[in-house]
């Protein structure tokens, strides 16, 4: 297969749901008292008691979710503000080929500072390449010289943003490498 350079462009969708009534136990992996409508496995948790990259691993019908990392708080906390950030797939490596992520630009389209997280997903494993990065009004976050990021067939790049439709993502990808 011949190599080709591809630009992938997408807009980050941002927050899926936010709740002010959450309960978080001490060193717990359960968040309760939330609306689970439109909430999915793999969504990022945005709350001061969870380390960056904490993700939802299960959602049940009783307004409770389970996450993949324990909270850092020492005592149970109620009426917590928790936001759940849904992913936007900015690039998906075509079947039967390898690709190389060369770099990318994440442009803020709003009048406020926003925060983004960028990850590469291979099967069930994800690797964060930028976590909770602030992107000020009218500016961009740039990933450059990422040429060692090889994407196998079916791998993808996800972007999470704490504000709806706030970020334009442009990725430079070399497709069809051996």
XYZ file of N, CA and C in Angstrom:
534
model
N 0.846 -1.178 0.000
C 0.000 0.000 0.000
C 0.891 1.239 0.000
N 0.557 2.192 -0.787
C 1.314 3.437 -0.854
C 0.984 4.309 0.348
N 1.987 5.032 0.811
C 1.782 5.942 1.929
C 1.038 7.181 1.450
N 0.178 7.715 2.298
C -0.512 8.949 1.978
C -0.645 9.783 3.241
N -0.619 11.090 3.066
C -0.768 12.010 4.195
C -2.232 12.419 4.268
N -2.814 12.310 5.465
C -4.234 12.593 5.643
C -4.406 13.582 6.778
N -5.266 14.569 6.591
C -5.686 15.448 7.683
C -7.051 14.986 8.135
N -7.204 14.791 9.432
C -8.489 14.404 9.991
C -9.021 15.590 10.776
N -10.264 15.991 10.521
C -10.841 17.165 11.174
C -12.139 16.778 11.861
N -12.273 17.165 13.122
C -13.525 16.930 13.838
C -13.705 18.011 14.888
N -14.905 18.082 15.437
C -15.207 19.047 16.492
C -15.484 18.272 17.770
N -14.847 18.670 18.867
C -15.027 17.976 20.137
C -16.386 18.302 20.733
N -17.082 17.266 21.204
C -18.458 17.432 21.664
C -18.591 17.894 23.099
N -17.641 17.618 23.947
C -17.664 18.165 25.296
C -18.495 17.408 26.302
N -18.977 18.118 27.295
C -19.674 17.541 28.436
C -20.929 16.796 27.993
N -21.124 15.626 28.567
C -22.316 14.842 28.307
C -23.356 15.138 29.375
N -22.958 15.102 30.636
C -23.877 15.401 31.727
C -23.105 15.939 32.925
N -23.753 16.771 33.713
C -23.164 17.313 34.937
C -24.199 17.194 36.043
N -23.729 16.834 37.243
C -24.636 16.734 38.383
C -24.003 17.404 39.588
N -24.815 18.132 40.374
C -24.348 18.762 41.610
C -24.675 17.940 42.844
N -25.298 16.788 42.675
C -25.797 16.032 43.814
C -25.088 14.698 44.021
N -23.917 14.523 43.477
C -23.232 13.244 43.558
C -22.682 12.972 44.944
N -22.621 11.682 45.268
C -21.971 11.230 46.493
C -20.766 10.400 46.099
N -19.630 10.668 46.742
C -18.388 9.961 46.470
C -17.851 9.445 47.794
N -17.705 8.133 47.916
C -17.196 7.545 49.153
C -15.697 7.726 49.298
N -15.205 7.497 50.494
C -13.775 7.567 50.766
C -13.061 6.441 50.032
N -12.058 6.792 49.221
C -11.304 5.827 48.412
C -12.217 4.898 47.622
N -13.326 5.405 47.121
C -14.341 4.587 46.458
C -14.225 4.631 44.943
N -14.809 3.620 44.302
C -14.910 3.580 42.846
C -16.363 3.724 42.399
N -17.235 4.112 43.309
C -18.656 4.282 43.015
C -19.022 5.757 43.162
N -19.762 6.282 42.182
C -20.347 7.622 42.275
C -21.849 7.399 42.197
N -22.588 7.938 43.165
C -24.041 7.730 43.181
C -24.772 9.058 43.221
N -26.093 8.976 43.005
C -26.930 10.167 43.041
C -26.848 10.997 41.779
N -26.611 10.360 40.638
C -26.458 11.095 39.377
C -27.487 10.651 38.357
N -27.674 11.442 37.342
C -28.471 11.029 36.195
C -27.560 10.211 35.290
N -27.992 9.009 34.957
C -27.192 8.160 34.075
C -27.689 8.213 32.625
N -28.623 9.113 32.342
C -29.152 9.262 30.983
C -28.023 9.707 30.050
N -27.861 9.027 28.944
C -26.841 9.311 27.920
C -25.408 9.130 28.406
N -25.206 8.545 29.567
C -23.865 8.313 30.105
C -23.400 6.939 29.654
N -22.150 6.827 29.192
C -21.668 5.558 28.667
C -20.351 5.115 29.254
N -20.068 3.843 29.090
C -18.788 3.276 29.495
C -17.698 3.955 28.674
N -16.596 4.322 29.319
C -15.480 4.980 28.647
C -15.502 6.495 28.750
N -16.567 7.078 29.315
C -16.618 8.530 29.484
C -15.666 8.936 30.600
N -15.021 10.104 30.473
C -14.114 10.620 31.496
C -14.895 11.266 32.634
N -14.350 11.108 33.845
C -14.927 11.722 35.039
C -14.150 13.006 35.316
N -14.869 14.118 35.481
C -14.244 15.411 35.764
C -14.709 15.858 37.149
N -13.856 15.610 38.173
C -14.177 15.908 39.569
C -12.866 15.970 40.343
N -12.808 16.824 41.368
C -11.559 17.014 42.107
C -11.114 15.772 42.876
N -11.977 14.790 43.096
C -11.613 13.614 43.881
C -11.138 12.426 43.044
N -11.028 12.613 41.730
C -10.557 11.534 40.874
C -9.385 12.012 40.031
N -8.343 11.169 39.938
C -7.157 11.494 39.148
C -7.507 11.563 37.673
N -6.714 12.327 36.934
C -6.927 12.483 35.499
C -7.000 11.150 34.788
N -7.910 11.052 33.860
C -8.057 9.832 33.086
C -8.998 8.810 33.697
N -9.641 9.142 34.824
C -10.597 8.215 35.430
C -11.783 8.055 34.489
N -12.163 6.787 34.238
C -13.235 6.509 33.278
C -14.355 5.688 33.904
N -15.529 5.849 33.325
C -16.697 5.059 33.701
C -16.506 3.640 33.156
N -16.676 2.620 34.036
C -16.575 1.233 33.585
C -17.921 0.520 33.586
N -18.904 1.040 34.353
C -20.250 0.478 34.282
C -21.266 1.517 34.731
N -22.472 1.396 34.179
C -23.576 2.292 34.485
C -24.763 1.415 34.849
N -25.389 1.683 35.998
C -26.582 0.900 36.322
C -27.823 1.787 36.354
N -28.969 1.169 36.536
C -30.233 1.901 36.461
C -30.609 2.596 37.763
N -29.782 2.465 38.803
C -30.117 3.074 40.097
C -29.343 4.369 40.354
N -29.036 5.106 39.301
C -28.317 6.382 39.408
C -26.951 6.211 40.050
N -26.254 5.157 39.641
C -24.930 4.868 40.189
C -24.016 4.391 39.068
N -22.745 4.827 39.127
C -21.748 4.348 38.167
C -20.529 3.831 38.911
N -19.783 2.979 38.233
C -18.511 2.485 38.751
C -17.418 3.027 37.843
N -16.303 3.466 38.457
C -15.187 4.017 37.705
C -13.949 3.148 37.909
N -12.917 3.375 37.080
C -11.739 2.509 37.105
C -10.641 2.916 38.083
N -10.795 4.035 38.783
C -9.802 4.467 39.777
C -10.533 4.893 41.039
N -9.898 4.690 42.179
C -10.499 5.087 43.460
C -10.398 6.590 43.661
N -11.381 7.137 44.372
C -11.343 8.562 44.708
C -10.178 8.838 45.643
N -9.713 10.066 45.647
C -8.591 10.456 46.510
C -9.042 11.085 47.813
N -10.352 11.265 47.991
C -10.811 11.907 49.221
C -10.692 10.954 50.409
N -10.478 11.507 51.591
C -10.269 10.722 52.806
C -11.566 10.464 53.566
N -12.608 11.223 53.289
C -13.912 11.029 53.919
C -14.973 11.086 52.821
N -16.112 10.428 53.041
C -17.182 10.498 52.038
C -17.618 11.939 51.789
N -17.979 12.248 50.556
C -18.399 13.598 50.195
C -19.736 13.537 49.463
N -20.639 14.441 49.830
C -21.940 14.518 49.161
C -22.063 15.866 48.470
N -23.087 16.021 47.694
C -23.348 17.208 46.873
C -22.115 17.654 46.087
N -21.428 16.679 45.509
C -20.253 16.940 44.679
C -20.668 17.326 43.263
N -19.920 18.248 42.653
C -20.093 18.568 41.245
C -19.245 17.574 40.445
N -19.892 16.813 39.587
C -19.185 15.854 38.740
C -19.695 16.030 37.314
N -18.751 16.129 36.382
C -19.094 16.179 34.962
C -18.546 14.928 34.305
N -19.234 14.455 33.287
C -18.801 13.295 32.534
C -18.591 13.739 31.105
N -17.381 13.524 30.598
C -17.014 14.006 29.264
C -17.061 12.856 28.270
N -17.884 13.010 27.256
C -17.980 11.995 26.214
C -16.873 12.176 25.199
N -16.393 11.074 24.611
C -15.298 11.174 23.639
C -15.767 11.576 22.249
N -14.899 12.271 21.535
C -15.056 12.498 20.105
C -13.906 11.756 19.438
N -14.219 10.851 18.534
C -13.162 10.139 17.815
C -12.671 11.047 16.702
N -11.436 11.515 16.857
C -10.854 12.449 15.900
C -10.202 11.731 14.725
N -9.803 10.463 14.926
C -9.188 9.697 13.842
C -9.335 8.216 14.158
N -9.599 7.422 13.127
C -9.660 5.973 13.248
C -8.784 5.377 12.156
N -7.823 4.549 12.558
C -6.896 3.958 11.592
C -7.630 2.925 10.739
N -7.520 3.031 9.413
C -8.234 2.113 8.529
C -7.812 0.658 8.735
N -8.731 -0.264 8.447
C -8.441 -1.684 8.562
C -7.330 -2.110 7.624
N -6.524 -3.064 8.073
C -5.479 -3.632 7.239
C -4.283 -2.741 6.999
N -4.095 -1.709 7.814
C -2.963 -0.806 7.600
C -2.473 -0.239 8.923
N -1.295 0.316 8.885
C -0.749 1.068 10.017
C -0.715 2.538 9.635
N -0.819 3.381 10.648
C -0.721 4.825 10.442
C 0.211 5.400 11.482
N 0.746 6.573 11.218
C 1.594 7.276 12.186
C 0.981 8.643 12.440
N 0.704 8.925 13.726
C 0.231 10.246 14.117
C 1.434 11.174 14.120
N 1.439 12.147 13.215
C 2.567 13.070 13.071
C 2.418 14.260 14.004
N 1.194 14.741 14.177
C 0.954 15.894 15.048
C -0.492 16.308 14.970
N -0.828 17.372 15.706
C -2.205 17.836 15.685
C -2.352 19.218 16.294
N -3.436 19.880 15.927
C -3.773 21.198 16.461
C -5.183 21.133 17.026
N -5.354 21.661 18.241
C -6.625 21.656 18.945
C -6.976 23.120 19.214
N -7.852 23.701 18.377
C -8.142 25.132 18.400
C -9.395 25.430 19.216
N -9.288 26.382 20.145
C -10.407 26.797 20.985
C -11.326 27.716 20.183
N -12.605 27.343 20.079
C -13.585 28.117 19.317
C -14.461 28.998 20.194
N -14.176 29.041 21.506
C -15.067 29.739 22.440
C -14.445 31.038 22.940
N -15.215 31.746 23.758
C -14.733 32.964 24.405
C -14.225 32.696 25.819
N -14.009 31.424 26.147
C -13.531 31.034 27.474
C -12.417 30.015 27.339
N -11.625 29.869 28.387
C -10.629 28.818 28.422
C -11.337 27.475 28.566
N -10.852 26.448 27.873
C -11.403 25.100 27.968
C -10.269 24.133 28.292
N -10.615 22.926 28.686
C -9.625 21.894 28.993
C -9.890 20.673 28.123
N -8.808 20.073 27.605
C -8.946 18.893 26.758
C -8.077 17.753 27.271
N -8.475 16.545 26.906
C -7.688 15.339 27.127
C -7.655 14.607 25.796
N -6.486 14.065 25.435
C -6.314 13.352 24.170
C -5.767 11.968 24.487
N -6.348 10.935 23.875
C -5.872 9.575 24.119
C -5.824 8.778 22.830
N -4.956 7.760 22.828
C -4.884 6.789 21.743
C -5.448 5.485 22.301
N -6.383 4.873 21.566
C -7.031 3.650 22.022
C -6.653 2.506 21.098
N -6.119 1.431 21.704
C -5.751 0.214 21.006
C -6.529 -0.920 21.650
N -7.525 -1.435 20.966
C -8.357 -2.490 21.553
C -9.059 -1.967 22.802
N -8.779 -2.595 23.957
C -9.389 -2.155 25.220
C -8.427 -1.303 26.046
N -7.247 -1.023 25.507
C -6.235 -0.237 26.218
C -6.193 1.180 25.677
N -6.177 2.155 26.598
C -6.043 3.544 26.166
C -4.818 4.161 26.813
N -4.165 5.032 26.068
C -2.993 5.753 26.549
C -3.241 7.237 26.378
N -3.179 7.973 27.485
C -3.399 9.410 27.438
C -2.126 10.092 26.966
N -2.231 10.930 25.917
C -1.059 11.654 25.435
C -1.105 13.125 25.837
N -2.259 13.593 26.319
C -2.398 14.950 26.875
C -3.570 14.899 27.846
N -3.350 15.328 29.094
C -4.387 15.196 30.116
C -4.765 16.543 30.720
N -6.022 16.915 30.597
C -6.572 18.124 31.221
C -5.734 19.358 30.881
N -5.476 19.534 29.595
C -4.657 20.647 29.097
C -5.537 21.881 28.903
N -5.186 23.012 29.546
C -5.966 24.232 29.314
C -5.648 24.832 27.939
N -6.703 25.210 27.227
C -6.550 25.890 25.940
C -7.255 27.236 26.078
N -6.486 28.323 26.254
C -7.086 29.650 26.468
C -7.894 30.132 25.262
N -8.743 31.107 25.519
C -9.545 31.740 24.474
C -8.680 32.161 23.305
N -9.108 31.843 22.101
C -8.419 32.299 20.896
C -7.075 31.648 20.637
N -6.773 30.538 21.304
C -5.479 29.903 21.075
C -5.654 28.421 20.776
N -4.527 27.736 20.636
C -4.530 26.322 20.286
C -3.532 25.570 21.131
N -3.756 24.276 21.257
C -2.796 23.349 21.837
C -2.271 22.532 20.664
N -0.954 22.360 20.579
C -0.355 21.671 19.444
C 0.446 20.471 19.921
N 0.241 19.342 19.265
C 1.094 18.172 19.455
C 1.993 18.129 18.232
N 3.294 18.166 18.466
C 4.213 18.106 17.332
C 5.218 16.988 17.558
N 5.815 16.534 16.491
C 6.807 15.480 16.548
C 6.285 14.253 17.279
N 5.044 13.880 16.979
C 4.447 12.700 17.596
C 4.725 11.459 16.751
N 5.680 11.531 15.850
C 5.942 10.496 14.861
C 6.217 9.115 15.382
N 6.370 8.955 16.680
C 6.565 7.616 17.236
C 5.247 7.003 17.680
N 4.144 7.681 17.424
C 2.829 7.159 17.785
C 2.285 6.381 16.593
N 2.477 5.061 16.623
C 2.032 4.191 15.544
C 0.634 3.694 15.877
N -0.269 3.835 14.922
C -1.643 3.384 15.083
C -1.843 2.142 14.224
N -2.156 1.036 14.863
C -2.419 -0.212 14.153
C -3.825 -0.164 13.566
N -4.153 -1.128 12.755
C -5.480 -1.250 12.165
C -6.542 -1.212 13.256
N -7.513 -0.303 13.137
C -8.602 -0.213 14.101
C -8.332 0.643 15.320
N -7.102 1.136 15.523
C -6.814 2.050 16.630
C -7.462 3.396 16.339
N -7.688 4.184 17.390
C -8.261 5.503 17.157
C -7.775 6.511 18.182
N -7.957 7.786 17.842
C -7.578 8.905 18.702
C -8.866 9.557 19.188
N -9.028 9.624 20.517
C -10.191 10.272 21.127
C -9.792 11.604 21.722
N -10.718 12.566 21.674
C -10.529 13.872 22.304
C -11.722 14.115 23.218
N -11.443 14.569 24.431
C -12.477 14.932 25.404
C -12.305 16.418 25.703
N -13.420 17.141 25.828
C -13.366 18.570 26.125
C -14.428 18.891 27.168
N -14.124 19.836 28.076
C -15.065 20.165 29.145
C -16.124 21.190 28.744
N -16.174 21.549 27.469
C -17.175 22.498 26.966
C -17.684 21.993 25.625
N -19.001 21.997 25.460
C -19.605 21.462 24.249
C -19.190 22.244 23.000
N -18.815 21.502 21.954
C -18.452 22.067 20.639
C -17.420 23.186 20.727
N -16.421 23.010 21.573
C -15.456 24.073 21.832
C -14.150 23.947 21.066
N -13.814 22.765 20.594
C -12.490 22.526 20.021
C -12.599 21.954 18.609
N -11.896 22.572 17.664
C -11.691 21.971 16.351
C -10.386 21.194 16.416
N -10.419 19.960 15.978
C -9.251 19.081 16.014
C -8.788 18.821 14.593
N -7.527 19.101 14.311
C -6.936 18.764 13.023
C -5.706 17.909 13.296
N -5.719 16.663 12.819
C -4.604 15.754 13.027
C -3.903 15.469 11.706
N -2.569 15.455 11.741
C -1.770 15.054 10.587
C -1.374 13.607 10.767
N -1.755 12.752 9.794
C -1.534 11.312 9.913
C -0.922 10.800 8.613
N 0.096 9.953 8.743
C 0.690 9.270 7.591
C 0.084 7.870 7.570
N -0.710 7.575 6.547
C -1.401 6.298 6.451
C -0.660 5.325 5.541
N -0.837 4.034 5.821
C -0.319 2.994 4.932
C 1.160 2.732 5.079
N 1.694 2.908 6.292
C 3.128 2.646 6.498
C 3.343 1.181 6.838
N 4.543 0.685 6.581
C 4.874 -0.701 6.904
C 5.608 -0.808 8.203
